[in-house]
C-alpha cells in the first residue's frame, strides 16, 4: 500500500495507477506484463515518493501534509520495530518505574523478578534502566568506601578492596538475562531470515498471477491463498519492512487492476474493504477522546497495521477521502501524545531544578568549617538526607542526565574530602591514644598471672579507670585492642575470685572468733582510771582486728562490735573529738582491710563536702555578727551576738574534726 510516503498506504488503495491499466480499463481483456526490473524500479520510486512542490500546493497544505507525515512516520517506525520482534508488544504492559529512586536492594529485587519473565525483549528496556541506576549508585558507594579507606589506612602498600554481596547477586541475575537475550537473538535472526525468504517468494508468485490464460476463479482462489500465506509468514527484519510490504502491495494493486475483467468480484472486495476501513476510522474517532493517551496510541498502532496488512484497496472514488480522514485522526492522537511528552519533559525540567538545588546545598556544606566529631556527624546526616532526596527527585532530561549525575558526584566527593581532612587532623590523637592503650594492655598482660592479690588488685582497677579516660583509637584496631585488654583483666579477676573462694575458710574462722569475743567484751568493766580504761579499749580494738576479715554476708558482726565500743566511749570522760576520731579510725581501718577503694573514695568526697559546708556556715554566721554589731541598738542585741559566737565556736570545733578525719584518710592513701 502506498498511501504514506513511508508506509505507502495511499498507493495500496490504488492511488498510484500504471498507464496500461488506466488506458485499457474498459476493455474486456488486458495483458499486463511487468518484468522484475520494472517491478523493482516502481517499488523503489514508491518508497521515495516526492512531495508536491510549492507551485502545486499552498504553504498551508504543505505544512499540514508534513505534520500528518510526522504522525504517520511515528506509527510506521513503531510497527516496523514490533513487526521484527513480536515480543516487544508486551513491553507496553510493564510500567517503567523511575529506577533512580530505588535503593540497591530494591533494584536487585526488581531485576530478579524481571529476569524470571520469558518475554526477554519486553523487559529489556526495564533491565537496562535498572542496570544503569544500579551501577551509578554502586560506583558512588565504591568511591565513598575508597575515600574512607584512604582516610583511615596509613600503610601505602595495602590495597583497597571492597566486596558487596548485592553486586554478586546483581551480576548473577544480569548474566541470566544476557544469556536469555543472546539465545533469543540467535533464534530470532534465524526466523527473520527464513520469513523474509518466504515473503519474497510470495511476492514472486503474485507477479505470476496476472495471466489472462488462466481461469479467473482459479486465479482468485490462488490470490486468496497467497494473502493467507502472507498473513502467517511471520516477522522480518525491520530494515526490510517497508521495502517488502511496498513490493507486496504494488503487486496486489496490479492484481486488483487486472480484476476489472471481473468487475463484480472486484467491486465486492472493494466494498468489503471500505466497510472494514470505515470501522477502523470510527474506532479511531473514539480513541481521539481516550483519556489514556499511551493506550490510545498503542491501539492506533495496531489499527494501522490492520489497515496496511489485512485490508486491501477500496474503489478510487473513496480512496482519498477515507485515507485523509484516517491520517487526520492519526495526527490528532499523535498531537495529544506529543503534549503528553511535553508534560513529561516539563516534569523532568522541574526535577532538574530540584536536583540542582540539592547539589548546591551539598556544595555549601563542603565549605562549612566544623571542628568537632559530633558536629561532623550532623553534617554527614544532612548530606545523607540530601543524597536520598536527590535519588527520589525523579528523572531529568536525558541530554543532561550524565552532567547532572557528574555534578552530584563531584559535590559529594568534595564534601567527603573536606570531611576527611578533619579526621586526618585528629588521626594523630587517635594514634597517641592507641599507644597509651597498648601500654595498658601490656601492663594488664604482665599482671594477669600475679598472685600478690593485695598489691595487684588496686593496680588492675586503676588501669581500668585509666582505660576509660583515654579517647578513641583508629577503628581498625579498636576491636582487637579492646579484646586483648578485656581478656587480660578477666583472666586476673577470675583468678582473684578463685583465691577469695579458697580464703572463705579463714573468714569463717574469723567470724567464729569474733562472735565468741563479743561475749568477752560485753563483760568488760571500766576501772574508772581514764588512761587504763582507754588503753584497755584500744587493746580490744587491736585484738578484734587481729581476727581478720569475715565473710561478706556476715559483716553485720562489725556493727555489733561498734555499738559496744560506743557504749564504752560514752562512759569514758573523753572529749567529743577524741571519741569521734577513735571511732573513725576503726571504721577506716576496716574499709582499708577490705580493699574497698570505692568506699574509701566516697568517704573522702563526703569529708570534703562536709568541710566546705561547715566553712560556709561559719562564714554566714560571721556575716550575721557583723550585721548585729553595726546596728544602733547593738548593746540590746548582745545576747543574740553571744549565741551566734557560741554557734561559730561549735562549728569550728566540728570543722577541726572533719579536717582531722580527712587528714587521716589522706595519710592512709599515701602509706598505700
XYZ file of C-alpha atoms in Angstrom, residues 8-433:
426
model
C 2.650 3.926 1.019
C -0.887 3.291 2.249
C -2.486 5.544 -0.366
C -0.960 3.604 -3.203
C -2.190 0.431 -1.577
C -5.700 1.775 -2.165
C -4.839 2.179 -5.831
C -3.958 5.889 -5.930
C -0.892 5.153 -7.978
C -2.043 3.601 -11.264
C 0.085 2.376 -14.077
C -0.710 3.812 -17.518
C -1.507 0.497 -19.122
C -4.265 -0.166 -16.570
C -5.786 3.322 -16.972
C -5.774 3.284 -20.755
C -7.455 -0.115 -21.041
C -9.814 -0.071 -18.034
C -12.954 -0.611 -20.203
C -11.540 -3.353 -22.380
C -12.672 -6.875 -21.761
C -9.160 -8.268 -21.746
C -5.806 -6.766 -20.917
C -2.311 -8.089 -20.864
C -0.124 -6.603 -18.122
C 3.488 -7.600 -18.400
C 5.932 -6.300 -15.815
C 9.356 -7.774 -15.641
C 11.283 -7.996 -12.413
C 13.493 -4.983 -13.057
C 10.493 -2.794 -13.825
C 8.795 -4.026 -10.680
C 11.775 -3.160 -8.536
C 12.032 0.269 -10.183
C 8.434 1.128 -9.410
C 8.763 -0.125 -5.850
C 11.852 1.963 -5.364
C 10.039 5.021 -6.612
C 7.131 4.317 -4.292
C 9.471 4.181 -1.337
C 10.820 7.624 -2.131
C 7.657 9.455 -3.117
C 8.493 13.075 -3.941
C 6.473 15.673 -2.001
C 4.475 18.172 -4.085
C 6.256 21.423 -4.880
C 5.179 24.846 -3.594
C 3.746 25.559 -7.035
C 1.367 22.598 -6.729
C 0.316 23.042 -3.111
C -0.174 26.061 -0.946
C 2.140 26.586 2.010
C -0.699 25.641 4.357
C -1.273 22.343 2.605
C 2.447 21.598 2.625
C 2.691 22.199 6.379
C -0.396 20.079 7.036
C 0.978 17.226 4.944
C 4.335 17.443 6.717
C 2.634 17.336 10.130
C 0.486 14.383 9.081
C 3.547 12.624 7.747
C 5.345 13.061 11.081
C 2.454 11.351 12.851
C 2.353 8.557 10.279
C 6.120 8.068 10.493
C 5.845 7.547 14.259
C 3.307 4.780 13.675
C 5.408 3.215 10.930
C 8.585 3.103 12.969
C 6.837 1.522 15.951
C 5.149 -1.092 13.778
C 8.380 -1.892 11.940
C 10.161 -2.472 15.249
C 7.409 -4.650 16.699
C 6.993 -6.494 13.419
C 10.569 -7.653 13.669
C 10.100 -8.993 17.204
C 6.508 -9.518 18.322
C 7.574 -9.980 21.964
C 8.219 -6.229 22.062
C 4.480 -5.586 22.133
C 4.160 -6.693 25.736
C 6.645 -4.086 26.979
C 3.789 -1.572 26.987
C 2.081 -3.582 29.705
C 5.038 -3.146 32.077
C 5.149 0.212 33.888
C 8.500 1.947 33.541
C 9.445 2.984 37.072
C 11.831 5.757 37.974
C 14.571 3.360 38.968
C 16.791 6.211 40.174
C 14.560 6.351 43.266
C 15.155 2.661 44.078
C 17.744 1.545 46.633
C 20.375 -1.023 45.673
C 18.395 -3.770 47.430
C 15.203 -2.794 45.620
C 16.966 -2.714 42.248
C 18.330 -6.241 42.743
C 14.876 -7.486 43.807
C 13.243 -5.878 40.741
C 15.912 -7.334 38.442
C 15.350 -10.801 39.891
C 11.603 -10.505 39.211
C 12.041 -9.309 35.603
C 14.663 -11.942 34.749
C 12.136 -14.662 35.549
C 9.971 -13.448 32.621
C 10.216 -15.458 29.392
C 9.491 -12.313 27.336
C 13.094 -11.226 27.045
C 12.600 -8.229 24.791
C 9.575 -6.985 26.725
C 11.730 -6.417 29.806
C 14.920 -5.380 28.004
C 14.466 -1.621 28.406
C 13.488 -2.007 32.068
C 16.520 -4.156 32.822
C 18.872 -1.745 31.071
C 17.429 1.131 33.117
C 17.880 -0.927 36.284
C 21.477 -1.683 35.292
C 22.185 1.995 34.690
C 20.712 3.070 38.055
C 22.435 0.234 39.934
C 25.886 0.974 38.523
C 25.531 4.701 39.199
C 24.691 4.100 42.850
C 27.173 1.262 43.292
C 30.066 3.240 41.798
C 29.164 6.089 44.119
C 29.280 3.672 47.059
C 32.677 2.335 45.935
C 34.069 5.870 45.773
C 32.870 6.561 49.321
C 34.383 3.316 50.628
C 37.678 4.071 48.873
C 37.816 7.542 50.425
C 37.108 6.098 53.873
C 39.846 3.516 53.336
C 42.366 6.146 52.237
C 41.483 8.329 55.221
C 41.964 5.534 57.761
C 44.754 3.486 56.218
C 48.322 4.592 56.850
C 50.004 1.699 55.047
C 50.726 2.667 51.405
C 51.271 -0.984 50.474
C 47.764 -2.051 51.472
C 45.388 -2.075 48.518
C 41.744 -1.046 48.715
C 39.270 -3.909 48.398
C 35.510 -3.926 48.764
C 33.148 -6.811 48.063
C 29.383 -6.457 48.079
C 27.010 -9.459 48.145
C 24.470 -7.223 46.356
C 26.836 -6.732 43.416
C 27.375 -10.502 43.222
C 23.605 -11.104 43.089
C 23.121 -8.338 40.532
C 25.792 -9.821 38.237
C 24.257 -13.276 38.608
C 20.766 -12.130 37.588
C 22.018 -9.877 34.782
C 24.082 -12.725 33.320
C 20.955 -14.878 33.251
C 19.142 -12.136 31.317
C 22.071 -11.707 28.936
C 22.145 -15.440 28.185
C 18.388 -15.460 27.538
C 18.694 -12.376 25.336
C 21.524 -13.857 23.270
C 19.600 -17.083 22.772
C 16.526 -15.084 21.759
C 18.513 -13.016 19.255
C 20.073 -16.115 17.734
C 16.682 -17.772 17.285
C 15.146 -14.532 16.049
C 17.788 -13.938 13.397
C 17.281 -17.427 12.020
C 13.499 -16.979 11.855
C 13.713 -13.479 10.374
C 15.874 -14.683 7.524
C 13.560 -17.623 6.796
C 10.426 -15.450 6.977
C 11.953 -12.861 4.650
C 12.661 -15.542 2.063
C 9.074 -16.814 2.335
C 7.608 -13.341 1.851
C 9.831 -12.625 -1.155
C 8.732 -15.936 -2.641
C 5.070 -14.923 -2.160
C 5.752 -11.665 -3.986
C 7.232 -13.650 -6.881
C 4.089 -15.795 -7.033
C 1.937 -12.644 -7.058
C 3.749 -11.487 -10.186
C 2.710 -14.660 -11.977
C -0.999 -14.269 -11.150
C -1.594 -11.736 -13.919
C -2.130 -14.318 -16.615
C -5.181 -13.902 -18.909
C -4.879 -17.534 -19.992
C -5.951 -18.829 -16.563
C -9.475 -19.159 -15.259
C -10.348 -16.071 -13.185
C -11.946 -18.212 -10.492
C -8.785 -20.266 -10.040
C -6.711 -17.116 -10.082
C -8.805 -15.569 -7.291
C -8.501 -18.726 -5.240
C -4.731 -18.694 -5.679
C -4.639 -14.978 -4.786
C -6.543 -15.547 -1.549
C -4.214 -18.414 -0.662
C -1.221 -16.118 -1.167
C -2.801 -13.449 1.030
C -3.380 -16.022 3.787
C 0.180 -17.281 3.482
C 1.372 -13.676 3.708
C -0.526 -13.101 6.960
C 1.070 -16.155 8.534
C 4.570 -15.660 7.148
C 5.963 -14.250 10.413
C 8.349 -11.431 11.323
C 11.006 -9.968 9.054
C 13.914 -7.568 9.717
C 12.639 -4.069 10.422
C 15.082 -2.513 7.925
C 13.357 -4.618 5.202
C 9.854 -3.937 6.495
C 8.791 -1.051 4.222
C 10.501 -2.345 1.105
C 8.945 -5.799 1.321
C 5.490 -4.513 2.202
C 5.566 -1.940 -0.592
C 6.637 -4.574 -3.087
C 3.872 -6.881 -1.956
C 1.180 -4.215 -2.128
C 2.351 -2.981 -5.501
C 1.659 -6.395 -6.966
C -1.601 -6.666 -5.038
C -2.666 -3.392 -6.677
C -1.714 -4.737 -10.083
C -3.815 -7.776 -9.440
C -6.805 -5.641 -8.435
C -6.354 -3.618 -11.601
C -6.332 -6.877 -13.501
C -9.609 -7.790 -11.810
C -11.508 -5.218 -13.896
C -12.143 -8.236 -16.131
C -14.384 -9.445 -13.330
C -15.946 -6.232 -12.073
C -18.410 -7.954 -9.790
C -15.701 -9.754 -7.820
C -13.549 -6.627 -7.597
C -16.430 -4.379 -6.525
C -17.479 -6.806 -3.831
C -13.938 -6.834 -2.478
C -13.725 -3.028 -2.683
C -16.988 -2.762 -0.767
C -15.808 -5.156 1.932
C -12.509 -3.302 2.289
C -14.289 0.040 2.542
C -16.547 -1.254 5.307
C -13.542 -2.530 7.251
C -11.697 0.767 6.894
C -14.784 2.741 7.904
C -14.943 0.647 11.092
C -11.298 1.484 11.770
C -11.966 5.211 11.223
C -14.931 5.032 13.611
C -12.794 3.381 16.242
C -10.037 5.982 15.825
C -12.635 8.736 16.322
C -13.384 7.140 19.704
C -9.690 6.890 20.513
C -9.260 10.637 19.998
C -11.250 11.110 23.221
C -9.482 8.322 25.138
C -8.054 9.671 28.423
C -5.112 7.267 28.402
C -3.127 8.714 25.507
C -0.473 5.994 25.560
C -3.136 3.311 25.411
C -4.862 5.114 22.504
C -1.591 5.376 20.583
C -0.840 1.670 21.030
C -4.280 0.719 19.717
C -3.887 3.196 16.843
C -0.632 1.482 16.039
C -2.440 -1.858 15.821
C -5.179 -0.346 13.640
C -2.586 0.995 11.209
C -1.111 -2.454 10.999
C -4.525 -3.966 10.254
C -5.209 -1.234 7.658
C -1.927 -1.924 5.994
C -1.531 -5.659 6.355
C -5.010 -7.161 6.475
C -7.285 -4.923 4.365
C -6.997 -4.460 0.634
C -7.736 -1.413 -1.562
C -11.051 0.410 -1.915
C -12.581 1.960 -5.020
C -10.904 5.044 -6.405
C -13.808 7.352 -5.579
C -13.385 6.672 -1.813
C -9.627 6.314 -1.547
C -8.525 9.870 -0.889
C -11.451 10.694 1.340
C -11.140 7.750 3.739
C -7.367 7.869 3.844
C -7.300 11.616 4.567
C -9.787 11.186 7.382
C -7.749 8.326 8.854
C -4.486 10.295 8.665
C -6.061 13.436 10.173
C -7.379 11.434 13.126
C -3.962 9.835 13.441
C -2.421 13.291 13.683
C -4.830 14.288 16.465
C -3.809 11.328 18.611
C -0.176 11.919 17.735
C -0.524 15.574 18.815
C -2.056 14.528 22.133
C 0.853 12.152 22.597
C 3.296 14.974 21.911
C 1.529 17.113 24.539
C 1.923 14.224 26.980
C 5.624 14.034 26.167
C 5.925 17.787 26.607
C 4.337 17.497 30.050
C 6.769 14.731 30.920
C 9.640 16.873 29.690
C 8.307 19.742 31.799
C 8.262 17.472 34.844
C 11.802 16.375 34.081
C 12.897 20.018 33.925
C 11.316 20.603 37.340
C 13.184 17.566 38.666
C 16.366 19.022 37.188
C 15.898 22.235 39.168
C 15.304 20.227 42.353
C 18.493 18.254 41.781
C 20.488 21.400 41.004
C 19.293 22.889 44.294
C 20.327 19.726 46.163
C 23.769 19.846 44.544
C 24.123 23.497 45.598
C 23.280 22.607 49.211
C 25.878 19.834 49.254
C 28.452 22.205 47.760
C 27.667 24.691 50.538
C 28.113 22.004 53.216
C 31.506 21.215 51.706
C 32.690 24.704 52.723
C 31.292 24.950 56.276
C 34.063 24.612 58.848
C 33.224 22.136 61.612
C 35.643 21.358 64.447
C 34.032 18.553 66.464
C 33.125 14.963 65.757
C 29.519 15.444 66.925
C 29.008 18.383 64.546
C 30.528 16.394 61.689
C 28.027 13.638 62.377
C 25.272 16.227 61.912
C 26.847 17.375 58.634
C 27.096 13.787 57.404
C 23.436 13.225 58.311
C 22.464 16.314 56.294
C 24.376 15.087 53.231
C 22.806 11.634 53.507
C 19.346 13.232 53.621
C 20.197 15.341 50.547
C 21.576 12.281 48.795
C 18.314 10.406 49.409
C 16.346 13.424 48.179
C 18.467 13.515 45.010
C 17.640 9.910 44.131
C 13.968 10.458 44.989
C 13.663 13.597 42.840
C 12.790 11.702 39.662
C 14.114 11.689 36.109
C 15.757 14.630 34.390
C 16.067 15.222 30.629
C 18.264 12.534 29.119
C 20.600 15.065 27.471
C 21.650 16.452 30.885
C 21.371 13.269 32.912
C 25.082 12.421 32.818
C 26.136 16.018 33.517
C 23.733 16.232 36.487
C 24.971 12.951 37.906
C 28.592 14.058 37.441
C 27.936 17.344 39.271
C 26.278 15.431 42.116
C 29.205 13.015 42.426
C 31.683 15.892 42.414
C 29.773 17.736 45.155
C 29.628 14.631 47.365
C 33.289 13.851 46.677
C 34.310 17.388 47.658
C 32.304 17.093 50.868
C 33.969 13.783 51.713
C 37.408 15.254 51.009
C 36.608 18.196 53.280
C 35.342 15.828 55.975
C 38.365 13.534 55.686
C 40.749 16.463 56.126
C 39.246 16.984 59.587
C 39.592 13.339 60.534
C 43.146 13.241 59.237
C 43.945 16.033 61.691
C 42.577 14.036 64.622
C 44.272 10.883 63.357
C 47.403 11.764 65.306
C 45.406 11.972 68.553
C 43.888 8.583 67.835
C 47.338 7.102 67.237
C 48.529 8.598 70.541
C 45.508 7.042 72.256
